[in-house]
PDB file of C-alpha atoms in Angstrom:
ATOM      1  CA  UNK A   1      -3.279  15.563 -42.638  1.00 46.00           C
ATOM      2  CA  UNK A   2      -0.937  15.061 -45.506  1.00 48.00           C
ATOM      3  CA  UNK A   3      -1.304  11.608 -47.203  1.00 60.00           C
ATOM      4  CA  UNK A   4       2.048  10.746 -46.403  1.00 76.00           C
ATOM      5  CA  UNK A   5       1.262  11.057 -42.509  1.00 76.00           C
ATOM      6  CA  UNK A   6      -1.516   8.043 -42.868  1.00 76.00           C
ATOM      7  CA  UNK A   7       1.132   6.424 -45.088  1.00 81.00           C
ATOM      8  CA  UNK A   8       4.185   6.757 -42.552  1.00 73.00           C
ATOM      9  CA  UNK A   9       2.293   5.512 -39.111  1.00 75.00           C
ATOM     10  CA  UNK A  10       0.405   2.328 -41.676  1.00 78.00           C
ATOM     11  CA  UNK A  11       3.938   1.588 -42.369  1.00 82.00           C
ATOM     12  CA  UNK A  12       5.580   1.794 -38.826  1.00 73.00           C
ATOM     13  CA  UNK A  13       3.045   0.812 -36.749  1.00 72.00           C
ATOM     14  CA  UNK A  14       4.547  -2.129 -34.957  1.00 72.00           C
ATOM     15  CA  UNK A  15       7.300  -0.062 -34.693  1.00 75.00           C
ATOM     16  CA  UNK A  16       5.407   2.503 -32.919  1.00 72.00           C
ATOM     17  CA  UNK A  17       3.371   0.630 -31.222  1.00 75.00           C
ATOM     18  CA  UNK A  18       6.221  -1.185 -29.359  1.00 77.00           C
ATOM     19  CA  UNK A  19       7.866   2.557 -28.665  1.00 79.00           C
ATOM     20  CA  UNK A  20       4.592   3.569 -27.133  1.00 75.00           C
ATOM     21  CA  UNK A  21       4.337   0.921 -24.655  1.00 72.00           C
ATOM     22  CA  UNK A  22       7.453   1.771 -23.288  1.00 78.00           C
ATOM     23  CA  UNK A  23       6.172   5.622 -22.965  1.00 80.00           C
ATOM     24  CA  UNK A  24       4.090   6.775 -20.437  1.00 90.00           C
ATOM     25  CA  UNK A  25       4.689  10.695 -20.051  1.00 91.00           C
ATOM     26  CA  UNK A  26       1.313  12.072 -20.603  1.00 96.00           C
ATOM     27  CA  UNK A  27      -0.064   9.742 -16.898  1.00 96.00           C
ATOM     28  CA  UNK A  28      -0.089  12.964 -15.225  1.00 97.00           C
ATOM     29  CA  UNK A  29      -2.613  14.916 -18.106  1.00 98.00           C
ATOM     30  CA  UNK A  30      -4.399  11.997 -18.199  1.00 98.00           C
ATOM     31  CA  UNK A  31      -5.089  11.997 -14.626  1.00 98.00           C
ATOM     32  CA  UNK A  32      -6.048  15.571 -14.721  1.00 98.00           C
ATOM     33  CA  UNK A  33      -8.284  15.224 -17.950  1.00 98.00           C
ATOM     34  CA  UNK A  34      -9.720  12.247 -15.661  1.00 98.00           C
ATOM     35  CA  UNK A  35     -11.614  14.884 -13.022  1.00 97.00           C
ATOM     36  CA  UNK A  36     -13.943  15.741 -15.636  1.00 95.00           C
ATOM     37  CA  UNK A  37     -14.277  12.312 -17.159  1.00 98.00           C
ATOM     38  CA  UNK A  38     -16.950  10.631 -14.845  1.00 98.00           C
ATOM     39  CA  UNK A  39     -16.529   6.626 -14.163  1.00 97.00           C
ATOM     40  CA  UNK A  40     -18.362   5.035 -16.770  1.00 98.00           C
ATOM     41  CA  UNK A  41     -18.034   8.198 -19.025  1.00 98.00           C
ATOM     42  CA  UNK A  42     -17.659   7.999 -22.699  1.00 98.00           C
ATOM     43  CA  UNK A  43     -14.408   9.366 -24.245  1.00 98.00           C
ATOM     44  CA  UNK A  44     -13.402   9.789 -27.922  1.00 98.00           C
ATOM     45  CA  UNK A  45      -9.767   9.282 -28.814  1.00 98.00           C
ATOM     46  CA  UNK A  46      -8.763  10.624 -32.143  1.00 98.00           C
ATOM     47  CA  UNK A  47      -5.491   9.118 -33.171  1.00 95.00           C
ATOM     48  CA  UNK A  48      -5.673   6.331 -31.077  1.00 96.00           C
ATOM     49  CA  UNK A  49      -2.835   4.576 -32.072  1.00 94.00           C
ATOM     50  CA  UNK A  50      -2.737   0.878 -31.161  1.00 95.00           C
ATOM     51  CA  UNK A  51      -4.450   2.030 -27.451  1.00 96.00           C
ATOM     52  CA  UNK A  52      -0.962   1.936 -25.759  1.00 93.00           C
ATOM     53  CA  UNK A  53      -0.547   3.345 -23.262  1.00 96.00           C
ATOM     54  CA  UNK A  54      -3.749   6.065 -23.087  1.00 97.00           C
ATOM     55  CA  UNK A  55      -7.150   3.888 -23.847  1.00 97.00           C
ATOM     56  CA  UNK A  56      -5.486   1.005 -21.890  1.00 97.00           C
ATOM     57  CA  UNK A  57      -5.378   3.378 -18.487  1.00 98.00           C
ATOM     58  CA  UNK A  58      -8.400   5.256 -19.231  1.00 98.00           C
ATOM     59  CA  UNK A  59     -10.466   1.886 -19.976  1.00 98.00           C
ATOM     60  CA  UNK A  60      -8.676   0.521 -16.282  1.00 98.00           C
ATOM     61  CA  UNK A  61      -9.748   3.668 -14.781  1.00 98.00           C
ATOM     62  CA  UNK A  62     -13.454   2.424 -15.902  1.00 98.00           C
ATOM     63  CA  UNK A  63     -13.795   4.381 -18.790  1.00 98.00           C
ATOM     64  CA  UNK A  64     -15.355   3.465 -22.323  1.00 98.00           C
ATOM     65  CA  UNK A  65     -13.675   4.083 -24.919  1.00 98.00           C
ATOM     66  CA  UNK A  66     -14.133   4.966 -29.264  1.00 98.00           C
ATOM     67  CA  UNK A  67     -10.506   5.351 -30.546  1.00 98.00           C
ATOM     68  CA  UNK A  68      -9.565   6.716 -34.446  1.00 98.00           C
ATOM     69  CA  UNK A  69      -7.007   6.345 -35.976  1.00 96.00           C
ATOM     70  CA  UNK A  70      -6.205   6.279 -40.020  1.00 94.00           C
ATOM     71  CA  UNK A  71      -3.784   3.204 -39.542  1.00 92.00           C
ATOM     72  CA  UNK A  72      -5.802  -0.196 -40.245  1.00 93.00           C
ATOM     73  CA  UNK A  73      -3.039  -2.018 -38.564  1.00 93.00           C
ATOM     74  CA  UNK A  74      -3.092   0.551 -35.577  1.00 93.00           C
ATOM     75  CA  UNK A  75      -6.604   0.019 -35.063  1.00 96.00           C
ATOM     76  CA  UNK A  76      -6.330  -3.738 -35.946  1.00 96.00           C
ATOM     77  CA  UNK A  77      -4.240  -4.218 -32.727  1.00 95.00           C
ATOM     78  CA  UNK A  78      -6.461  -1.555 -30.353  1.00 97.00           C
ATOM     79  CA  UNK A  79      -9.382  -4.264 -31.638  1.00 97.00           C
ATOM     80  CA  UNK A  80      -7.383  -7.257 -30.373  1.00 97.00           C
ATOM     81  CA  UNK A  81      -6.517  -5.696 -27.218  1.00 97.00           C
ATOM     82  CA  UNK A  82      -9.777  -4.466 -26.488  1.00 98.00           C
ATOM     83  CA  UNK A  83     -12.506  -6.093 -28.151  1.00 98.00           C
ATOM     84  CA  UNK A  84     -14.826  -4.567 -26.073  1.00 98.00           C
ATOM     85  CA  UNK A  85     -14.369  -1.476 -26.889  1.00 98.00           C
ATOM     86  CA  UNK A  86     -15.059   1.001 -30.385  1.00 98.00           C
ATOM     87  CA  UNK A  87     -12.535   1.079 -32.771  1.00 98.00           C
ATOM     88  CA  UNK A  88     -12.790   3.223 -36.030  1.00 98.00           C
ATOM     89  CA  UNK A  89     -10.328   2.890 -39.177  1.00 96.00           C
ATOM     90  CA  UNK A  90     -10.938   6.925 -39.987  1.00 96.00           C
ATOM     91  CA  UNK A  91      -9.652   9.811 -41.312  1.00 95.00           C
ATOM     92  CA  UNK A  92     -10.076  11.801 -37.869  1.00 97.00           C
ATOM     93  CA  UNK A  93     -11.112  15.096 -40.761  1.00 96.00           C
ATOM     94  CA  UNK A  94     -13.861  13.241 -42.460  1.00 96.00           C
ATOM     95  CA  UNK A  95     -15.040  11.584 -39.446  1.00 96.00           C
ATOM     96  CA  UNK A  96     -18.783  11.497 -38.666  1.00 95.00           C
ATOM     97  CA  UNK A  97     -20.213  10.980 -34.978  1.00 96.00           C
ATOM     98  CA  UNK A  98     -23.624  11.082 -33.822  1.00 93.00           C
ATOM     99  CA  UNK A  99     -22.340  10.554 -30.355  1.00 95.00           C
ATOM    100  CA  UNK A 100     -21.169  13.137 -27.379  1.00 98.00           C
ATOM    101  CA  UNK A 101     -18.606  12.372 -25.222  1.00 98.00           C
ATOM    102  CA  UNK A 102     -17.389  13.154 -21.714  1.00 98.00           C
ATOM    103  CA  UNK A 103     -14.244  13.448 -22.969  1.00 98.00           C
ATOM    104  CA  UNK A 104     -12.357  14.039 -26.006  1.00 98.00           C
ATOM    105  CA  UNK A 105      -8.317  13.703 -26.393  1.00 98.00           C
ATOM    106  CA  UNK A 106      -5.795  14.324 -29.433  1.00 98.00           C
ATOM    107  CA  UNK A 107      -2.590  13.248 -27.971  1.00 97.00           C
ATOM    108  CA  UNK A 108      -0.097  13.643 -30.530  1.00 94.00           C
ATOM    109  CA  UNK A 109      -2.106  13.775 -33.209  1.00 95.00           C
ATOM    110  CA  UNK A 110      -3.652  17.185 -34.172  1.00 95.00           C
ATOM    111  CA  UNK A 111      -0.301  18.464 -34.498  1.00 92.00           C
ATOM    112  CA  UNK A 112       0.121  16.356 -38.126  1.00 93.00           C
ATOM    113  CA  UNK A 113      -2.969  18.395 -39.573  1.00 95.00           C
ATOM    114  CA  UNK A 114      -2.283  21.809 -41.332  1.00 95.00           C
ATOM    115  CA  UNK A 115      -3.508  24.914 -39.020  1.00 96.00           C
ATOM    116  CA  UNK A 116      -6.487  25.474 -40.829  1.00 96.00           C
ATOM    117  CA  UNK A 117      -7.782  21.681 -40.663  1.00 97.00           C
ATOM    118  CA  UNK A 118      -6.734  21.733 -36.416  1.00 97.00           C
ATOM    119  CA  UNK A 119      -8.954  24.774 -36.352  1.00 98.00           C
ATOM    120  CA  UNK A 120     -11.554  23.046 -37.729  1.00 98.00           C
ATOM    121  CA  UNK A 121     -10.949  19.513 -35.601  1.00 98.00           C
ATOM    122  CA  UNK A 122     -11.414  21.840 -32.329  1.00 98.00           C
ATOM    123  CA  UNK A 123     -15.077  22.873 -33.565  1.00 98.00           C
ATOM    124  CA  UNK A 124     -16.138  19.274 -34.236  1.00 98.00           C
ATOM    125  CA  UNK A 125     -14.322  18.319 -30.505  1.00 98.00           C
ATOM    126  CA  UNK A 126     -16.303  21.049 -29.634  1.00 98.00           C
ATOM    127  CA  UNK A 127     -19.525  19.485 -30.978  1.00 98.00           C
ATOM    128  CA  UNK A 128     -18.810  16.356 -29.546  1.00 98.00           C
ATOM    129  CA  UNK A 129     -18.198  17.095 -26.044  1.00 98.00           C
ATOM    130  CA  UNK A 130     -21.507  16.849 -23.415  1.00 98.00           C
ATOM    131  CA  UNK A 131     -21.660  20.271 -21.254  1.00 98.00           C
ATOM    132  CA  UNK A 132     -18.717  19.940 -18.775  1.00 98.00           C
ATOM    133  CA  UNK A 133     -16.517  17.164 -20.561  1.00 98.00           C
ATOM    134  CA  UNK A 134     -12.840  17.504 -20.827  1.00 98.00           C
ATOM    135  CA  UNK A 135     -10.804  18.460 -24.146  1.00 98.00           C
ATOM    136  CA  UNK A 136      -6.857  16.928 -23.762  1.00 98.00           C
ATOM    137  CA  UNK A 137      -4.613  17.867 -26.924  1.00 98.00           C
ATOM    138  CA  UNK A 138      -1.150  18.982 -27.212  1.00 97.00           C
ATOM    139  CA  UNK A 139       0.473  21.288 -29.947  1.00 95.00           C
ATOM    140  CA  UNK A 140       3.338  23.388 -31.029  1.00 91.00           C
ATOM    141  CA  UNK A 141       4.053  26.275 -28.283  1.00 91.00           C
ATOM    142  CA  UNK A 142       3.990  28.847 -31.517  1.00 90.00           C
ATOM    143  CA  UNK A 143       2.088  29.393 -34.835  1.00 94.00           C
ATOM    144  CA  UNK A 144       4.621  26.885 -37.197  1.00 91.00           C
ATOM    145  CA  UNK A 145       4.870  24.198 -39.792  1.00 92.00           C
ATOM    146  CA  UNK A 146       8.137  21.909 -39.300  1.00 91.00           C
ATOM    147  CA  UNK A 147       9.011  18.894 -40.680  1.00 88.00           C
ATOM    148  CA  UNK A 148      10.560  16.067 -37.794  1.00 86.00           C
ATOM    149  CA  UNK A 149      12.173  12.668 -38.254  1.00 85.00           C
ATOM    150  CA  UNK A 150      10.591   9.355 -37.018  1.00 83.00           C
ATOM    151  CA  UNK A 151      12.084   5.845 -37.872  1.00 82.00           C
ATOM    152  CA  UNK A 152      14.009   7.981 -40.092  1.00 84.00           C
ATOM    153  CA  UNK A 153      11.590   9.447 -41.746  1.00 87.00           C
ATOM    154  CA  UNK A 154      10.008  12.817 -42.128  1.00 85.00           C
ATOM    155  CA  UNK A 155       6.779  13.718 -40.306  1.00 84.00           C
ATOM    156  CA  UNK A 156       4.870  16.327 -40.520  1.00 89.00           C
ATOM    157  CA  UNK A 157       3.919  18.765 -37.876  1.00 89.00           C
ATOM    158  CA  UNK A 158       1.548  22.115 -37.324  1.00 96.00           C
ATOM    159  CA  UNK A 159       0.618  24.466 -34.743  1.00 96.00           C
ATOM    160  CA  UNK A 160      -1.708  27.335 -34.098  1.00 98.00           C
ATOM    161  CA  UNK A 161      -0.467  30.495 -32.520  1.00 97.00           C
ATOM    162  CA  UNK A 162      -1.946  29.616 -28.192  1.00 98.00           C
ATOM    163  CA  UNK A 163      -4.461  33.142 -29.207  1.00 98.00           C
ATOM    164  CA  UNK A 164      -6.072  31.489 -32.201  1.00 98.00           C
ATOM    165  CA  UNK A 165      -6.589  28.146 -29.773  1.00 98.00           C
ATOM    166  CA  UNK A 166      -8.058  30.766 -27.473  1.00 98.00           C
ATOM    167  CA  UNK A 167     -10.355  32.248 -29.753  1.00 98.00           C
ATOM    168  CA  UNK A 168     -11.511  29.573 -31.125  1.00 98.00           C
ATOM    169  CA  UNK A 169     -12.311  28.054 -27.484  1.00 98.00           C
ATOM    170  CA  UNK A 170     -14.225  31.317 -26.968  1.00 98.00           C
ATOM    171  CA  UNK A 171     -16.584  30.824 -29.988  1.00 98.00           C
ATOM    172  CA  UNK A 172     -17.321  27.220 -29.694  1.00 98.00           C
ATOM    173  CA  UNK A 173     -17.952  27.147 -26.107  1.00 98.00           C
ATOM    174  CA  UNK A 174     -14.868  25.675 -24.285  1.00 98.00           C
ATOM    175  CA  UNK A 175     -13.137  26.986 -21.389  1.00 98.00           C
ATOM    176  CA  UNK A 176      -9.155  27.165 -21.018  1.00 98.00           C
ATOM    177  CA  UNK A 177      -8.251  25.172 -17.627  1.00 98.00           C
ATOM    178  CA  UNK A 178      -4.232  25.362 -18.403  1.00 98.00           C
ATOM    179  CA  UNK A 179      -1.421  25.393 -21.068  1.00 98.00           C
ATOM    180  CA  UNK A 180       1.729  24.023 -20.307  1.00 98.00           C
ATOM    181  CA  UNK A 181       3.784  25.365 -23.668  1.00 97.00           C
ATOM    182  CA  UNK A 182       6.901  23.513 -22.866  1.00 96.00           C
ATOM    183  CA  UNK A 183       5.987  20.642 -20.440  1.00 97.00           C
ATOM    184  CA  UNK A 184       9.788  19.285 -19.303  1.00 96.00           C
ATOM    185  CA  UNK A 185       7.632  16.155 -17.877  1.00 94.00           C
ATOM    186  CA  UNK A 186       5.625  15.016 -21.014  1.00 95.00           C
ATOM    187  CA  UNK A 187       8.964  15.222 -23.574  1.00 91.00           C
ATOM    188  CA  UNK A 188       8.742  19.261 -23.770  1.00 94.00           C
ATOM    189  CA  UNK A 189       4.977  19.476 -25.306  1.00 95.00           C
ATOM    190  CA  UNK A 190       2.724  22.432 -25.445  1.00 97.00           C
ATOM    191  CA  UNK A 191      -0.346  20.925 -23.411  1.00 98.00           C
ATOM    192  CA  UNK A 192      -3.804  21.957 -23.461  1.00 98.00           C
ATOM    193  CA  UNK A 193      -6.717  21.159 -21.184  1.00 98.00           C
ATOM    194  CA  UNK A 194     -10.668  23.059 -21.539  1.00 98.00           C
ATOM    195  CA  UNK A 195     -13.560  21.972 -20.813  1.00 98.00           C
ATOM    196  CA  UNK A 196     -17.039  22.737 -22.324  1.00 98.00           C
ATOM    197  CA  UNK A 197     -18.797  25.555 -20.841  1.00 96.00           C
TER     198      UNK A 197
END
């Protein structure tokens, strides 16, 4: 992740924060990410954000929840909201768990890492995930480096070609249930779901 992308969501995260909680496109992934996500299950949420809108659903749908994010003030308010919860201040590409998980989502997130780094992010998702958990991320529909806008700003964004994804699925274990390249319903992402074999 390019410093500037920690930089850019430290500096805007009320901002985005209040966006988010007016956003709710991904209910429908979330649900389907849920099958394999028993009640009670564990799931890992790298680049939580402030926890609006996903780990507030997934913790009412009686899930526990470890969100991180690289934003102190993002995880500062995911803290407040749900105290009971784990909340890491982390570089998601540094980050060091000695927990599994039933589930493991990057909702836009792994799309601000450079290819090579996202390639690397799905073996460690890879390693986290107990036999049969759930792996919800969403990326560019093409192999691609773009710069966007937010507040006004540039932002940074990546994608793997949808073969290299499925390679590296078939060397680390996971299994491809879909991919949605241009989902009209979720803002026109390229959605991903596997599981772990």
């Amino acid at each position: 992740m390019p410093d500037s992308i920690a930089e850019h969501y430290q500096r805007h995260a009320h901002a985005f924060d209040a966006t988010r909680r007016r956003q709710f496109v991904e209910r429908g992934w979330l649900d389907r990410f849920l099958l394999g996500v028993p009640k009670g299950g564990h799931v890992l949420d790298l680049g939580c954000g402030a926890g609006e809108p996903i780990a507030r659903y997934l913790i009412d749908k009686e899930r526990q929840l470890t969100g991180v994010d690289v934003s102190e003030r993002m995880i500062a308010l995911a803290r407040t909201r749900f105290a009971r919860h784990r909340w890491i201040r982390a570089d998601m590409r540094t980050l060091a768990l000695d927990a599994r998980f039933h589930g493991v989502i990057a909702w836009d997130s792994l799309f601000h890492l450079r290819p090579e780094e996202q390639a690397e992010m799905l073996v460690k998702a890879a390693g986290w995930l107990e036999p049969g958990g759930a792996l919800l991320f969403n990326t560019g529909s093409a192999r691609d480096e773009t710069i966007g806008c937010q507040f006004g700003e540039d932002l940074y964004h990546a994608s793997l070609a949808p073969a290299e994804y499925r390679a590296l699925f078939a060397a680390h274990g996971l299994i491809e249930v879909t991919f949605t390249p241009h989902d009209e319903a979720a803002g026109g992402r390229a959605i991903w779901l596997a599981r772990k074999r």
